[in-house]
XYZ file of C-alpha atoms in Angstrom:
446
model
C 31.219 -58.890 -31.478
C 30.505 -54.994 -32.189
C 31.422 -52.638 -29.205
C 28.778 -50.353 -28.220
C 29.720 -46.684 -27.306
C 28.918 -45.790 -23.663
C 26.060 -43.709 -22.628
C 26.392 -41.991 -19.248
C 23.253 -41.147 -17.223
C 23.034 -37.642 -15.883
C 23.595 -39.056 -12.467
C 27.110 -40.432 -13.799
C 28.330 -37.163 -15.123
C 31.109 -35.641 -13.273
C 29.928 -31.998 -12.367
C 31.803 -29.034 -10.807
C 29.152 -26.925 -9.479
C 31.713 -23.930 -9.440
C 32.676 -23.996 -13.030
C 30.811 -22.202 -15.766
C 32.370 -24.372 -18.427
C 29.985 -26.515 -20.661
C 29.713 -29.874 -19.386
C 29.655 -33.007 -21.883
C 27.004 -35.400 -21.918
C 26.627 -38.426 -23.979
C 23.234 -39.382 -25.501
C 22.475 -43.083 -26.278
C 24.417 -44.484 -29.185
C 22.409 -45.993 -32.027
C 23.552 -49.190 -33.477
C 22.787 -50.844 -36.795
C 24.443 -54.320 -36.442
C 27.293 -54.564 -38.954
C 27.012 -51.098 -40.300
C 26.852 -48.059 -38.202
C 27.225 -46.449 -34.720
C 25.702 -43.107 -34.080
C 26.840 -41.177 -31.029
C 25.804 -37.775 -30.164
C 27.496 -35.342 -27.957
C 25.614 -32.466 -26.080
C 26.793 -29.755 -23.828
C 24.715 -28.398 -20.998
C 23.951 -24.562 -21.348
C 25.333 -23.193 -18.106
C 24.842 -19.240 -18.720
C 22.204 -17.061 -20.346
C 24.708 -15.898 -22.763
C 25.193 -19.347 -24.114
C 21.372 -20.017 -24.066
C 20.857 -16.691 -25.927
C 23.486 -17.546 -28.759
C 21.743 -20.835 -29.117
C 18.525 -19.173 -29.502
C 19.822 -16.739 -31.981
C 21.547 -19.438 -34.073
C 18.216 -21.415 -34.345
C 16.293 -18.218 -35.533
C 12.893 -19.446 -34.247
C 11.076 -16.385 -34.613
C 10.300 -16.408 -30.826
C 11.461 -14.352 -27.776
C 14.115 -15.171 -25.187
C 13.723 -14.261 -21.513
C 15.943 -14.700 -18.573
C 15.123 -15.005 -14.930
C 14.682 -16.988 -11.847
C 12.249 -19.206 -13.094
C 11.134 -22.609 -11.423
C 12.760 -24.656 -14.321
C 16.385 -24.090 -14.549
C 18.974 -23.748 -17.307
C 17.964 -23.281 -21.230
C 14.802 -24.623 -22.488
C 12.128 -24.033 -25.124
C 8.467 -24.006 -25.876
C 6.423 -22.890 -28.708
C 9.432 -21.305 -30.268
C 10.331 -19.160 -27.351
C 13.602 -19.722 -25.173
C 13.977 -19.335 -21.436
C 16.868 -19.451 -19.168
C 16.367 -20.292 -15.475
C 19.047 -18.657 -13.230
C 20.142 -19.939 -10.025
C 20.173 -23.578 -10.709
C 22.855 -26.288 -9.973
C 24.579 -28.172 -12.920
C 22.269 -31.163 -12.375
C 19.035 -28.946 -12.479
C 20.265 -27.285 -15.833
C 20.911 -30.775 -17.268
C 17.540 -32.274 -16.353
C 15.704 -33.468 -19.033
C 12.346 -34.386 -17.282
C 10.832 -31.046 -17.442
C 7.244 -29.998 -16.583
C 4.591 -29.673 -19.161
C 5.651 -29.288 -22.843
C 9.030 -27.627 -21.860
C 11.901 -29.122 -23.871
C 15.565 -28.828 -22.823
C 17.895 -27.015 -25.220
C 21.440 -28.218 -25.384
C 23.898 -25.544 -26.196
C 26.148 -27.831 -28.634
C 25.004 -31.141 -30.092
C 27.031 -33.019 -32.519
C 26.538 -36.503 -34.130
C 29.057 -38.634 -36.113
C 28.434 -41.990 -37.863
C 31.142 -44.372 -38.548
C 30.216 -46.952 -41.211
C 32.161 -50.410 -41.535
C 31.482 -54.216 -42.385
C 31.662 -56.694 -39.449
C 33.882 -59.618 -40.725
C 35.240 -62.666 -38.611
C 38.878 -61.429 -38.504
C 37.923 -57.959 -37.431
C 38.923 -57.093 -33.699
C 36.021 -56.883 -31.263
C 37.134 -53.832 -29.477
C 36.262 -51.287 -32.123
C 35.776 -47.847 -30.519
C 33.582 -45.011 -31.827
C 35.189 -41.811 -32.746
C 33.983 -38.869 -30.534
C 33.955 -35.278 -31.777
C 36.113 -33.041 -29.520
C 33.597 -30.690 -27.905
C 34.375 -27.040 -28.808
C 34.907 -24.112 -26.241
C 32.122 -21.975 -26.048
C 32.576 -18.273 -27.144
C 30.875 -16.770 -24.003
C 32.858 -15.805 -21.021
C 31.788 -16.802 -17.236
C 28.366 -14.973 -16.378
C 28.605 -12.468 -14.027
C 25.651 -13.000 -12.011
C 26.424 -10.832 -9.331
C 23.526 -8.231 -9.902
C 20.655 -10.400 -10.064
C 18.998 -10.744 -6.672
C 15.843 -12.426 -7.630
C 12.950 -12.594 -9.910
C 10.133 -15.073 -11.196
C 8.920 -16.432 -14.479
C 8.302 -19.565 -16.471
C 10.759 -21.806 -18.584
C 11.335 -24.617 -20.767
C 13.687 -27.134 -22.110
C 14.169 -30.275 -24.613
C 15.542 -33.676 -24.542
C 17.631 -35.413 -27.038
C 15.922 -37.183 -29.430
C 17.558 -40.087 -31.762
C 15.601 -41.095 -34.766
C 15.560 -44.431 -36.507
C 16.983 -43.418 -39.971
C 20.208 -44.988 -40.785
C 21.786 -41.694 -41.992
C 22.020 -38.521 -40.420
C 22.756 -35.012 -41.730
C 24.441 -32.266 -39.498
C 23.681 -28.743 -40.537
C 26.269 -26.235 -39.464
C 24.608 -23.049 -38.523
C 26.207 -19.560 -38.686
C 27.815 -18.031 -35.687
C 25.352 -15.295 -34.267
C 26.732 -11.907 -34.784
C 26.911 -9.913 -31.491
C 23.856 -7.699 -30.582
C 23.785 -4.016 -29.361
C 22.455 -4.915 -25.921
C 24.243 -8.057 -24.171
C 22.009 -11.261 -23.416
C 20.419 -10.609 -20.205
C 22.137 -12.794 -17.594
C 20.145 -11.216 -14.867
C 23.007 -11.633 -12.181
C 22.358 -7.827 -11.425
C 18.703 -8.418 -10.717
C 18.288 -9.427 -7.143
C 14.647 -9.757 -7.406
C 11.157 -7.841 -7.397
C 8.092 -7.523 -5.620
C 4.751 -6.004 -6.560
C 1.668 -4.637 -4.528
C -1.753 -2.884 -4.972
C -3.660 -0.692 -2.663
C -5.750 -2.237 0.022
C -9.145 -1.084 0.596
C -8.064 1.789 3.036
C -5.785 3.358 0.299
C -2.435 1.946 1.863
C 0.052 0.300 -0.307
C 3.037 -1.628 1.287
C 6.416 -1.813 -0.353
C 8.399 -4.850 0.279
C 12.043 -5.444 -0.233
C 12.731 -8.410 -2.649
C 13.741 -11.610 -0.721
C 17.273 -11.791 -2.114
C 18.095 -8.315 -1.977
C 21.522 -7.298 -0.157
C 22.906 -4.489 1.763
C 24.185 -1.966 -0.828
C 21.695 -2.757 -3.462
C 19.588 0.116 -5.126
C 15.921 -0.231 -4.737
C 13.861 1.037 -7.564
C 10.153 1.697 -6.912
C 7.821 2.081 -9.701
C 4.544 3.616 -8.273
C 1.639 4.299 -10.680
C -2.067 5.119 -10.303
C -5.099 6.114 -12.016
C -7.794 8.728 -11.793
C -5.991 10.204 -8.576
C -2.984 11.982 -7.599
C 0.455 10.295 -6.744
C 2.942 12.039 -4.034
C 5.785 13.806 -5.313
C 7.823 12.994 -2.219
C 8.290 9.744 0.054
C 10.143 9.551 3.142
C 13.713 7.866 2.622
C 13.254 7.699 -1.095
C 14.346 10.010 -4.033
C 12.166 10.742 -6.792
C 14.018 10.386 -10.085
C 11.266 10.133 -12.805
C 7.722 11.150 -13.424
C 5.127 10.836 -16.158
C 1.562 12.278 -15.377
C -1.367 12.374 -17.843
C -4.538 14.423 -17.809
C -5.993 12.601 -20.929
C -5.307 9.604 -22.852
C -3.904 11.397 -26.191
C -1.818 13.774 -24.006
C 1.234 14.113 -26.339
C 4.180 14.732 -23.907
C 4.646 13.513 -20.119
C 3.941 15.919 -17.215
C 6.629 15.860 -14.814
C 7.376 17.441 -11.170
C 8.966 20.418 -12.941
C 5.746 21.094 -14.612
C 3.859 21.520 -11.356
C 2.270 25.001 -10.839
C 1.023 24.490 -7.134
C 1.819 21.791 -4.390
C -0.535 20.470 -1.716
C 1.121 18.525 1.132
C 3.346 16.650 -1.045
C 1.156 16.429 -4.093
C 0.732 18.526 -7.173
C -2.590 20.397 -7.267
C -2.140 21.562 -10.733
C 0.094 21.206 -13.687
C 0.761 23.600 -16.550
C -1.646 21.253 -18.768
C -4.265 19.961 -16.429
C -4.409 18.077 -13.114
C -2.296 15.000 -14.296
C -4.609 12.555 -12.768
C -5.778 10.231 -15.507
C -2.750 8.189 -15.407
C 0.477 8.677 -13.652
C 3.661 6.947 -12.992
C 6.887 7.701 -10.773
C 10.269 5.984 -10.130
C 11.679 6.589 -6.706
C 15.221 5.316 -5.482
C 16.553 4.181 -2.130
C 19.720 2.484 -1.291
C 19.621 -0.618 1.017
C 21.579 -0.042 4.466
C 22.345 -2.146 7.350
C 19.794 0.180 9.075
C 17.050 -1.336 6.667
C 17.559 -4.908 8.397
C 16.467 -6.121 11.891
C 14.083 -3.464 12.850
C 11.540 -3.478 15.405
C 8.011 -4.245 14.664
C 7.035 -0.754 15.555
C 9.697 0.214 12.879
C 7.617 -1.919 10.311
C 10.089 -4.806 10.125
C 9.136 -7.326 7.477
C 9.812 -10.493 9.524
C 9.466 -12.857 7.065
C 12.352 -11.505 4.987
C 14.546 -9.478 7.657
C 13.937 -6.199 5.863
C 11.702 -3.394 6.547
C 8.808 -2.397 4.435
C 7.232 0.842 3.780
C 3.404 1.264 4.279
C 2.518 4.374 2.096
C -0.990 5.941 2.964
C -2.299 7.618 -0.172
C -5.042 10.168 -0.328
C -8.392 8.935 -1.798
C -9.304 5.299 -2.721
C -8.543 4.993 -6.320
C -6.178 2.041 -7.163
C -2.367 2.345 -7.171
C 0.021 -0.408 -7.682
C 3.865 -0.624 -7.474
C 6.934 -3.028 -8.627
C 10.087 -2.863 -6.667
C 13.237 -4.056 -8.155
C 16.585 -4.661 -6.518
C 19.840 -4.040 -8.465
C 23.250 -4.666 -7.558
C 26.330 -2.393 -7.983
C 24.447 0.745 -8.411
C 26.846 3.839 -8.481
C 25.944 5.620 -4.860
C 26.659 9.213 -5.871
C 24.828 9.231 -9.317
C 22.521 6.222 -9.499
C 20.565 7.418 -12.678
C 22.374 8.246 -15.966
C 19.347 8.945 -18.206
C 15.546 9.098 -18.307
C 12.977 9.474 -20.782
C 9.128 9.258 -20.625
C 6.418 8.765 -23.319
C 2.689 9.298 -22.659
C 1.027 8.581 -26.110
C 3.105 6.202 -28.354
C 0.332 5.520 -30.877
C 1.620 1.682 -30.604
C -0.739 -1.283 -29.794
C 2.260 -2.368 -27.640
C 4.398 -0.130 -25.679
C 7.129 1.844 -27.122
C 9.762 2.883 -24.636
C 11.755 6.065 -25.596
C 15.619 5.796 -26.210
C 18.106 6.366 -23.314
C 21.685 6.829 -23.384
C 23.865 4.270 -21.438
C 27.453 3.047 -20.839
C 28.631 -0.415 -21.083
C 27.476 -2.665 -17.961
C 24.640 0.125 -17.250
C 21.281 -1.422 -16.768
C 18.297 -0.405 -18.721
C 14.915 -0.541 -16.710
C 11.716 0.161 -18.606
C 8.536 0.743 -16.916
C 4.928 0.590 -18.282
C 1.676 1.363 -16.536
C -1.431 0.505 -18.369
C -4.887 2.070 -17.879
C -6.635 -1.351 -18.331
C -6.088 -4.838 -17.150
C -3.727 -6.918 -19.079
C -2.297 -10.487 -18.965
C 1.527 -11.166 -18.871
C 1.605 -12.193 -22.497
C -0.111 -9.047 -23.873
C 2.963 -7.112 -23.263
C 6.052 -9.448 -23.819
C 9.770 -8.062 -23.163
C 11.408 -6.095 -25.758
C 13.945 -7.825 -27.838
C 16.920 -8.398 -25.550
C 15.358 -7.689 -22.414
C 13.603 -9.793 -19.588
C 10.479 -9.244 -17.541
C 11.442 -8.286 -13.857
C 8.004 -7.616 -12.443
C 4.253 -7.749 -13.393
C 1.072 -6.888 -11.630
C -2.563 -6.673 -12.934
C -5.944 -5.504 -11.219
C -9.514 -5.315 -12.379
C -8.594 -2.081 -14.592
C -4.942 -1.595 -14.417
C -1.661 -3.506 -14.958
C 2.110 -2.644 -14.748
C 4.946 -4.272 -16.036
C 8.946 -3.698 -15.826
C 11.479 -5.003 -17.911
C 15.421 -4.824 -17.823
C 18.555 -5.774 -19.546
C 22.347 -4.961 -19.162
C 24.065 -2.828 -21.828
C 26.858 -4.469 -23.692
C 28.298 -1.207 -25.040
C 27.837 2.500 -24.713
C 25.175 4.424 -26.640
C 21.504 5.011 -27.193
C 19.229 2.140 -26.734
C 16.874 3.149 -29.401
C 12.954 2.714 -29.191
C 12.400 -0.460 -27.626
C 8.799 -1.955 -28.219
C 7.113 -4.750 -26.320
C 6.346 -8.036 -28.283
C 2.756 -9.601 -28.039
C -0.672 -8.095 -28.994
C -0.614 -5.234 -26.701
C -3.709 -3.717 -25.184
C -7.060 -5.756 -24.780
C -10.060 -5.677 -22.791
C -10.316 -8.092 -19.870
C -10.326 -11.621 -21.025
C -12.568 -14.415 -19.599
C -11.007 -16.132 -16.789
C -8.434 -18.957 -17.602
C -8.500 -18.326 -21.464
C -5.429 -16.037 -22.026
C -5.198 -13.587 -24.858
C -8.586 -13.670 -26.846
C -9.650 -11.766 -29.885
C -8.406 -8.235 -30.367
C -10.585 -5.156 -29.682
C -12.274 -3.169 -32.457
C -9.644 -0.607 -32.196
C -6.549 -0.778 -29.748
C -6.281 1.902 -27.083
C -2.850 3.107 -28.305
C -2.318 5.749 -25.810
C -3.860 3.898 -22.630
C -0.300 3.500 -21.083
C 2.656 5.484 -19.726
C 6.256 4.403 -20.482
C 9.399 5.502 -18.554
C 12.889 4.483 -19.751
C 15.997 4.817 -17.551
C 19.680 3.780 -17.424
C 21.189 2.723 -13.896
C 24.587 3.783 -13.690
C 26.910 1.008 -12.476
C 30.274 2.588 -12.762
């Protein structure tokens, strides 16, 4: 009698939740009586780096994102790849994914044994199993990522009915300028818009920790933004007086101040569209405050209620980053006010190995999340949209020192408001190439 190879269900796989080594899974063996046994060996992608390497090797033409998505581990949909952080080994090996998400395995090999069954053959013939190879990535440092949201995908092993199988060896992907975004440095994000009375509330991400650096990306159209906020440090600005303004106006260009706002700049009033970045280090004093001191009781963190003059819409995205250098949190900044791109082109900034690059885009029109997708190598950290405005923040960890180069969003770029529920529709007769403001900065983590 022909011996069958053993398939272990996921529940039977021995898993050490504290390890980042690839876990061995065995797909069902396919038996052709008297001729062949096929066995597939698959390993679970346990880190964003492993998933990203698989994404590069398959060369699907899609994009890669990593974050604290509902689905965990490495998965795919429509040629795009996701890695959901924060999952257990069991969750990252789950094949029953929602929708049309498909689990991606980091390594899947198959070996076919051919033989003829005769009456004098032993009945305990064993299948030969390929030895799983070690992954080339080291354990993922996820200490910096304190939270984020997004959607993910996965794929199940499928064994076909053909009698023969061809295994194609793919070339080892070459290292990229930027490291795959494991997002362990990102401790979460929140987003908000002004209420009807002109107040905007800034909340600390749920998974933020004492010592994290908070980066507040505050934007507004058709009105002024404050140059100063109590307990925050203003680190970057870009104000526009018109769409086609060639360069950003900054606080240094302000000619006259008025109660914490800039009344006039060297070139106009800077009220068409503006965006700023503020920094605050989280301390123990930011936790456990009384209601009078604006405690966010749901998270245990304080929040900031900012009263803005006027009633024009403002929006904010706040990101918590781990391991920020206390004395010199910002290494480099750059802004762009008219990129002449249908997407958004973020100017190059200098960074050192392990720095975090943050890219903020403010758009003077509504935009869906897939209109401005993350530049290659980055992940979406935060997104918000209103009736006539939108904001995005992307980020990544640098693998080596140097210039980032210009980073351009994927996707169709600026569109007019789409009909509800239809997603991206046909493009405009012309793109509003300069309806956005871009800020790039590198966060010093030395």
